Amino acid sequence: MSLIYRRLISRGKAAVMTKLETHTLDAPGAVLHYDVRQGGASGEPPLLLAGSPMEAAAFGALAEQFADRTVVTYDPRGAGRSKRTDGASQTTTEEQADDLRRLIAAVGGGPVDIFGSSGGAVNALALVAGHPELVRTLVAHEPPTAQLLPDRDEVLATCAAIHETYLRAGFGPAMAQFIAFVMVPGPLPAGFASQPAPDPAAFGLPVQDDGSRDHPLVGLNMLTTPGYVHDFDAVRAAPTRIVLGVGVTSAAMVAGRAGTAVAERLGLVPAAFPGGHDGFVEGSGEPEAFADVLRKVLAD
């Protein structure tokens, strides 16, 4: 699980390599960087692979499995190449949903298909609630929507504790605390949020504080993404086809449990995907097997 949010450069195994074109898109408070792989003439709409805080590079191996269609990836606001330009200390789900709206307009206006992972799934669900006409099918993979969990208060308190550790001690201690949090199977025990953070060196993380406070996970998104309250009435009313995905090895972890809870709230049965929260990432997941399931889910 320590690999979940590591920046990875894909070494995709697909036999067909599609040309990647990089573009920028101005948005209030940020300049977004996105990549377009022009695929074959399948007749299908563009497929947008959206993470948060995961960057475009981590979706490379998955994108290469869809050489028959145009695939769009991007670095979300505050992550990777998409630097915030306004100095904000937090990134909201509303901002990120609006970024998705701008991105879809830039690549043709939609409707598109979206595979949203983690915070990207939260953002895409918010997009569907506000602009359902832009999305034909949304596959929301393990959105960490803490508000629906039975241990909601402990989860949100833990997220707040991780953020506080980051502000006080920097990235290494906060990330160690985060890894320990996401590895817990089942509901968090009472008092988990107040437990001492583990030693970052045990996870190969830096011990020294570099002074930065703009990390997209433990800084910008740590409070806003898990705490977001969805408009489920609007999502249910949307013409968009919604599929919730949960990893077979992460179903008992916090994001997997949240994905199942979102599915239940929408009256859906979650689809099982290979691997864990990062099951599509080259090196830590199974991108080819993951793509097989995603292709089937999109076609159903």
CSV table of C-alpha atoms in Angstrom, one decimal:
chain,number,residue,atom,x,y,z
A,1,MET,CA,0.0,0.0,0.0
A,2,SER,CA,3.0,2.3,0.4
A,3,LEU,CA,3.1,2.5,-3.4
A,4,ILE,CA,-0.4,3.9,-3.8
A,5,TYR,CA,0.5,7.5,-4.3
A,6,ARG,CA,4.1,7.2,-5.5
A,7,ARG,CA,4.8,8.9,-8.8
A,8,LEU,CA,5.5,6.3,-11.3
A,9,ILE,CA,6.6,6.5,-14.9
A,10,SER,CA,4.8,3.8,-17.0
A,11,ARG,CA,6.7,1.2,-18.9
A,12,GLY,CA,3.5,-0.1,-20.6
A,13,LYS,CA,3.5,-3.6,-22.1
A,14,ALA,CA,1.0,-2.9,-24.8
A,15,ALA,CA,2.2,-3.8,-28.3
A,16,VAL,CA,0.8,-0.7,-29.8
A,17,MET,CA,2.2,2.6,-28.5
A,18,THR,CA,0.1,5.7,-29.2
A,19,LYS,CA,1.4,9.1,-29.7
A,20,LEU,CA,1.2,11.4,-26.6
A,21,GLU,CA,0.5,15.1,-27.0
A,22,THR,CA,0.8,17.4,-24.0
A,23,HIS,CA,-1.3,20.5,-23.6
A,24,THR,CA,-1.9,23.2,-21.0
A,25,LEU,CA,-5.2,24.7,-19.8
A,26,ASP,CA,-5.6,27.9,-17.8
A,27,ALA,CA,-8.0,27.7,-14.9
A,28,PRO,CA,-8.5,30.1,-12.0
A,29,GLY,CA,-5.7,29.5,-9.6
A,30,ALA,CA,-3.9,26.9,-11.6
A,31,VAL,CA,-2.4,25.9,-15.0
A,32,LEU,CA,-3.5,22.3,-15.8
A,33,HIS,CA,-1.3,20.0,-17.8
A,34,TYR,CA,-3.0,17.2,-19.7
A,35,ASP,CA,-2.0,14.5,-22.2
A,36,VAL,CA,-4.0,13.2,-25.2
A,37,ARG,CA,-3.3,9.8,-26.8
A,38,GLN,CA,-5.1,9.8,-30.1
A,39,GLY,CA,-6.3,6.2,-30.6
A,40,GLY,CA,-8.0,4.2,-33.4
A,41,ALA,CA,-11.3,4.9,-34.9
A,42,SER,CA,-13.4,2.8,-32.5
A,43,GLY,CA,-16.3,5.2,-32.6
A,44,GLU,CA,-16.3,5.4,-28.8
A,45,PRO,CA,-16.0,8.8,-27.0
A,46,PRO,CA,-12.7,9.9,-25.4
A,47,LEU,CA,-11.8,8.0,-22.2
A,48,LEU,CA,-10.6,10.3,-19.4
A,49,LEU,CA,-8.5,8.7,-16.8
A,50,ALA,CA,-8.7,10.9,-13.7
A,51,GLY,CA,-6.9,10.6,-10.4
A,52,SER,CA,-6.3,12.8,-7.4
A,53,PRO,CA,-3.7,13.4,-6.1
A,54,MET,CA,-2.3,10.7,-8.5
A,55,GLU,CA,-0.7,12.3,-11.6
A,56,ALA,CA,-1.1,11.4,-15.3
A,57,ALA,CA,2.1,9.4,-15.4
A,58,ALA,CA,0.7,6.7,-13.1
A,59,PHE,CA,-2.1,6.0,-15.7
A,60,GLY,CA,0.4,5.4,-18.5
A,61,ALA,CA,0.3,1.6,-18.5
A,62,LEU,CA,-3.5,1.6,-18.3
A,63,ALA,CA,-3.9,4.2,-21.1
A,64,GLU,CA,-1.8,2.1,-23.4
A,65,GLN,CA,-4.3,-0.8,-23.1
A,66,PHE,CA,-6.9,1.4,-24.9
A,67,ALA,CA,-5.0,2.1,-28.1
A,68,ASP,CA,-8.3,1.8,-30.0
A,69,ARG,CA,-9.7,5.0,-28.6
A,70,THR,CA,-8.6,8.5,-27.6
A,71,VAL,CA,-7.4,8.6,-24.0
A,72,VAL,CA,-6.9,11.7,-21.9
A,73,THR,CA,-4.9,11.9,-18.7
A,74,TYR,CA,-4.0,14.9,-16.6
A,75,ASP,CA,-2.2,16.1,-13.5
A,76,PRO,CA,-4.9,17.4,-11.1
A,77,ARG,CA,-4.7,20.8,-9.6
A,78,GLY,CA,-1.7,21.2,-7.3
A,79,ALA,CA,-0.1,17.9,-8.4
A,80,GLY,CA,2.8,17.2,-10.7
A,81,ARG,CA,3.0,19.7,-13.6
A,82,SER,CA,-0.4,21.4,-12.7
A,83,LYS,CA,0.9,23.9,-10.1
A,84,ARG,CA,-1.4,26.1,-8.2
A,85,THR,CA,-0.7,29.7,-9.0
A,86,ASP,CA,-2.7,31.3,-6.2
A,87,GLY,CA,-0.9,30.0,-3.2
A,88,ALA,CA,-4.0,28.3,-1.8
A,89,SER,CA,-3.4,25.8,1.1
A,90,GLN,CA,-6.3,23.6,0.2
A,91,THR,CA,-7.9,22.3,-3.0
A,92,THR,CA,-11.6,21.8,-3.0
A,93,THR,CA,-13.7,19.1,-4.7
A,94,GLU,CA,-15.7,21.8,-6.4
A,95,GLU,CA,-12.6,23.3,-7.9
A,96,GLN,CA,-11.5,19.9,-9.2
A,97,ALA,CA,-14.9,19.1,-10.6
A,98,ASP,CA,-14.8,22.4,-12.5
A,99,ASP,CA,-11.3,21.5,-13.7
A,100,LEU,CA,-12.8,18.3,-15.2
A,101,ARG,CA,-15.5,20.3,-16.9
A,102,ARG,CA,-12.9,22.6,-18.4
A,103,LEU,CA,-10.8,19.6,-19.5
A,104,ILE,CA,-13.7,17.9,-21.2
A,105,ALA,CA,-14.5,21.2,-23.1
A,106,ALA,CA,-10.9,21.4,-24.2
A,107,VAL,CA,-10.9,17.9,-25.7
A,108,GLY,CA,-14.1,18.2,-27.6
A,109,GLY,CA,-16.9,19.0,-25.2
A,110,GLY,CA,-18.2,15.6,-24.4
A,111,PRO,CA,-19.8,13.4,-23.5
A,112,VAL,CA,-16.8,11.3,-22.5
A,113,ASP,CA,-16.3,8.2,-20.5
A,114,ILE,CA,-14.4,8.6,-17.2
A,115,PHE,CA,-12.4,6.2,-15.1
A,116,GLY,CA,-11.9,8.1,-11.8
A,117,SER,CA,-9.6,6.7,-9.2
A,118,SER,CA,-9.5,7.6,-5.5
A,119,GLY,CA,-10.0,11.4,-5.2
A,120,GLY,CA,-10.5,11.4,-9.0
A,121,ALA,CA,-13.6,9.3,-8.4
A,122,VAL,CA,-14.9,11.8,-5.8
A,123,ASN,CA,-14.3,14.7,-8.2
A,124,ALA,CA,-16.0,12.9,-11.1
A,125,LEU,CA,-19.1,12.1,-9.0
A,126,ALA,CA,-19.3,15.8,-8.2
A,127,LEU,CA,-19.0,16.6,-11.9
A,128,VAL,CA,-21.8,14.2,-12.7
A,129,ALA,CA,-24.0,15.9,-10.1
A,130,GLY,CA,-23.5,19.3,-11.6
A,131,HIS,CA,-23.0,18.5,-15.3
A,132,PRO,CA,-24.4,15.1,-16.1
A,133,GLU,CA,-24.5,15.8,-19.8
A,134,LEU,CA,-20.7,15.7,-20.0
A,135,VAL,CA,-20.3,12.1,-18.9
A,136,ARG,CA,-21.7,9.0,-20.7
A,137,THR,CA,-20.3,6.4,-18.3
A,138,LEU,CA,-18.4,7.0,-15.0
A,139,VAL,CA,-16.4,4.2,-13.4
A,140,ALA,CA,-15.7,5.4,-9.9
A,141,HIS,CA,-12.9,3.3,-8.4
A,142,GLU,CA,-12.7,3.4,-4.6
A,143,PRO,CA,-13.7,7.0,-3.9
A,144,PRO,CA,-12.6,7.7,-0.3
A,145,THR,CA,-15.9,9.2,0.7
A,146,ALA,CA,-15.6,9.0,4.5
A,147,GLN,CA,-19.0,10.6,5.2
A,148,LEU,CA,-20.8,7.3,4.5
A,149,LEU,CA,-18.7,5.0,6.8
A,150,PRO,CA,-19.8,3.7,10.2
A,151,ASP,CA,-16.4,4.9,11.6
A,152,ARG,CA,-16.8,8.3,9.8
A,153,ASP,CA,-15.8,10.4,12.9
A,154,GLU,CA,-12.6,8.4,13.5
A,155,VAL,CA,-11.7,8.4,9.8
A,156,LEU,CA,-12.2,12.2,9.5
A,157,ALA,CA,-10.3,12.8,12.8
A,158,THR,CA,-7.4,10.7,11.4
A,159,CYS,CA,-7.3,12.7,8.2
A,160,ALA,CA,-7.2,15.9,10.3
A,161,ALA,CA,-4.4,14.4,12.5
A,162,ILE,CA,-2.4,13.5,9.4
A,163,HIS,CA,-2.8,17.1,8.0
A,164,GLU,CA,-1.8,18.5,11.4
A,165,THR,CA,1.3,16.3,11.4
A,166,TYR,CA,2.2,17.6,7.9
A,167,LEU,CA,1.9,21.2,9.0
A,168,ARG,CA,4.0,20.6,12.1
A,169,ALA,CA,6.6,18.1,11.0
A,170,GLY,CA,6.5,17.8,7.2
A,171,PHE,CA,6.0,15.2,4.5
A,172,GLY,CA,7.8,12.1,5.9
A,173,PRO,CA,6.0,11.8,9.3
A,174,ALA,CA,2.6,12.7,7.7
A,175,MET,CA,3.0,10.2,4.9
A,176,ALA,CA,4.0,7.4,7.4
A,177,GLN,CA,0.9,8.2,9.4
A,178,PHE,CA,-1.2,8.1,6.2
A,179,ILE,CA,0.2,4.7,5.1
A,180,ALA,CA,-0.6,3.2,8.5
A,181,PHE,CA,-4.1,4.6,8.2
A,182,VAL,CA,-4.9,3.2,4.8
A,183,MET,CA,-3.5,-0.3,5.7
A,184,VAL,CA,-6.0,-0.9,8.4
A,185,PRO,CA,-8.6,-3.6,7.4
A,186,GLY,CA,-12.1,-2.9,8.6
A,187,PRO,CA,-13.4,0.0,10.7
A,188,LEU,CA,-10.8,2.1,12.6
A,189,PRO,CA,-10.6,1.3,16.3
A,190,ALA,CA,-11.7,4.1,18.7
A,191,GLY,CA,-8.8,6.4,19.4
A,192,PHE,CA,-6.8,5.6,16.2
A,193,ALA,CA,-6.5,9.2,15.3
A,194,SER,CA,-4.6,10.0,18.5
A,195,GLN,CA,-2.1,7.2,18.1
A,196,PRO,CA,1.6,8.3,17.6
A,197,ALA,CA,2.7,8.5,14.0
A,198,PRO,CA,5.0,5.6,13.0
A,199,ASP,CA,8.7,6.2,12.2
A,200,PRO,CA,8.9,7.5,8.5
A,201,ALA,CA,12.3,5.8,8.1
A,202,ALA,CA,10.5,2.4,8.5
A,203,PHE,CA,8.7,3.2,5.2
A,204,GLY,CA,11.7,4.6,3.4
A,205,LEU,CA,10.4,8.1,3.8
A,206,PRO,CA,12.4,11.2,4.6
A,207,VAL,CA,12.8,12.1,8.2
A,208,GLN,CA,14.0,15.7,7.7
A,209,ASP,CA,11.4,18.4,7.0
A,210,ASP,CA,12.1,20.2,3.7
A,211,GLY,CA,9.8,23.1,4.7
A,212,SER,CA,7.3,22.7,1.9
A,213,ARG,CA,3.6,22.6,2.8
A,214,ASP,CA,1.9,22.1,-0.6
A,215,HIS,CA,1.9,18.3,-1.0
A,216,PRO,CA,-1.2,17.3,-3.0
A,217,LEU,CA,-2.1,14.4,-0.7
A,218,VAL,CA,-1.3,15.2,2.9
A,219,GLY,CA,-1.5,18.9,2.3
A,220,LEU,CA,-3.9,20.2,-0.3
A,221,ASN,CA,-6.5,17.4,-0.4
A,222,MET,CA,-6.2,15.6,3.0
A,223,LEU,CA,-9.2,17.4,4.5
A,224,THR,CA,-11.4,18.3,1.5
A,225,THR,CA,-11.6,15.0,-0.4
A,226,PRO,CA,-12.6,12.5,2.3
A,227,GLY,CA,-14.9,15.1,3.9
A,228,TYR,CA,-16.8,16.0,0.7
A,229,VAL,CA,-20.6,15.5,1.0
A,230,HIS,CA,-22.0,14.2,-2.3
A,231,ASP,CA,-25.4,15.3,-3.8
A,232,PHE,CA,-26.6,11.7,-4.2
A,233,ASP,CA,-30.0,12.9,-5.4
A,234,ALA,CA,-28.4,14.7,-8.3
A,235,VAL,CA,-26.2,11.7,-9.1
A,236,ARG,CA,-29.1,9.3,-9.1
A,237,ALA,CA,-31.1,11.6,-11.3
A,238,ALA,CA,-28.3,12.0,-13.9
A,239,PRO,CA,-28.6,10.1,-17.2
A,240,THR,CA,-24.9,9.1,-16.7
A,241,ARG,CA,-24.3,5.4,-16.2
A,242,ILE,CA,-22.5,5.0,-12.9
A,243,VAL,CA,-20.3,2.0,-12.0
A,244,LEU,CA,-18.5,1.7,-8.6
A,245,GLY,CA,-15.3,-0.3,-8.6
A,246,VAL,CA,-13.5,-1.9,-5.6
A,247,GLY,CA,-10.2,-3.7,-5.6
A,248,VAL,CA,-10.3,-7.4,-4.6
A,249,THR,CA,-7.3,-6.9,-2.2
A,250,SER,CA,-8.4,-3.5,-0.8
A,251,ALA,CA,-12.1,-4.0,-0.3
A,252,ALA,CA,-11.7,-4.0,3.5
A,253,MET,CA,-9.5,-0.9,3.5
A,254,VAL,CA,-10.9,2.6,4.0
A,255,ALA,CA,-11.2,3.6,0.3
A,256,GLY,CA,-12.6,0.2,-0.6
A,257,ARG,CA,-15.1,0.3,2.1
A,258,ALA,CA,-16.1,3.8,1.1
A,259,GLY,CA,-16.5,2.7,-2.5
A,260,THR,CA,-18.9,-0.1,-1.4
A,261,ALA,CA,-20.8,2.4,0.7
A,262,VAL,CA,-21.2,4.8,-2.2
A,263,ALA,CA,-22.5,1.9,-4.4
A,264,GLU,CA,-25.0,1.0,-1.7
A,265,ARG,CA,-26.2,4.6,-1.4
A,266,LEU,CA,-26.8,4.6,-5.2
A,267,GLY,CA,-28.5,1.2,-5.2
A,268,LEU,CA,-25.6,-0.4,-7.1
A,269,VAL,CA,-23.5,-3.5,-6.7
A,270,PRO,CA,-19.8,-2.6,-6.9
A,271,ALA,CA,-17.6,-4.2,-9.7
A,272,ALA,CA,-14.6,-6.1,-8.5
A,273,PHE,CA,-11.3,-5.0,-10.0
A,274,PRO,CA,-7.9,-6.7,-9.9
A,275,GLY,CA,-5.4,-5.7,-7.2
A,276,GLY,CA,-5.8,-3.0,-4.7
A,277,HIS,CA,-6.3,0.8,-4.7
A,278,ASP,CA,-3.5,1.2,-7.2
A,279,GLY,CA,-4.4,-2.0,-9.2
A,280,PHE,CA,-3.9,-0.3,-12.6
A,281,VAL,CA,-0.4,1.1,-11.9
A,282,GLU,CA,2.6,-0.5,-13.6
A,283,GLY,CA,4.9,-2.1,-11.0
A,284,SER,CA,2.5,-2.3,-8.1
A,285,GLY,CA,-0.7,-3.4,-9.9
A,286,GLU,CA,-1.9,-5.4,-12.8
A,287,PRO,CA,-2.6,-2.9,-15.6
A,288,GLU,CA,-3.4,-5.4,-18.3
A,289,ALA,CA,-5.9,-7.4,-16.2
A,290,PHE,CA,-7.3,-4.2,-14.8
A,291,ALA,CA,-7.9,-2.9,-18.3
A,292,ASP,CA,-9.7,-6.1,-19.3
A,293,VAL,CA,-12.2,-5.6,-16.5
A,294,LEU,CA,-12.5,-1.8,-17.2
A,295,ARG,CA,-13.2,-2.5,-20.9
A,296,LYS,CA,-15.8,-5.0,-20.0
A,297,VAL,CA,-17.5,-2.7,-17.5
A,298,LEU,CA,-17.5,0.2,-20.0
A,299,ALA,CA,-19.1,-2.1,-22.7
A,300,ASP,CA,-21.8,-3.6,-20.4
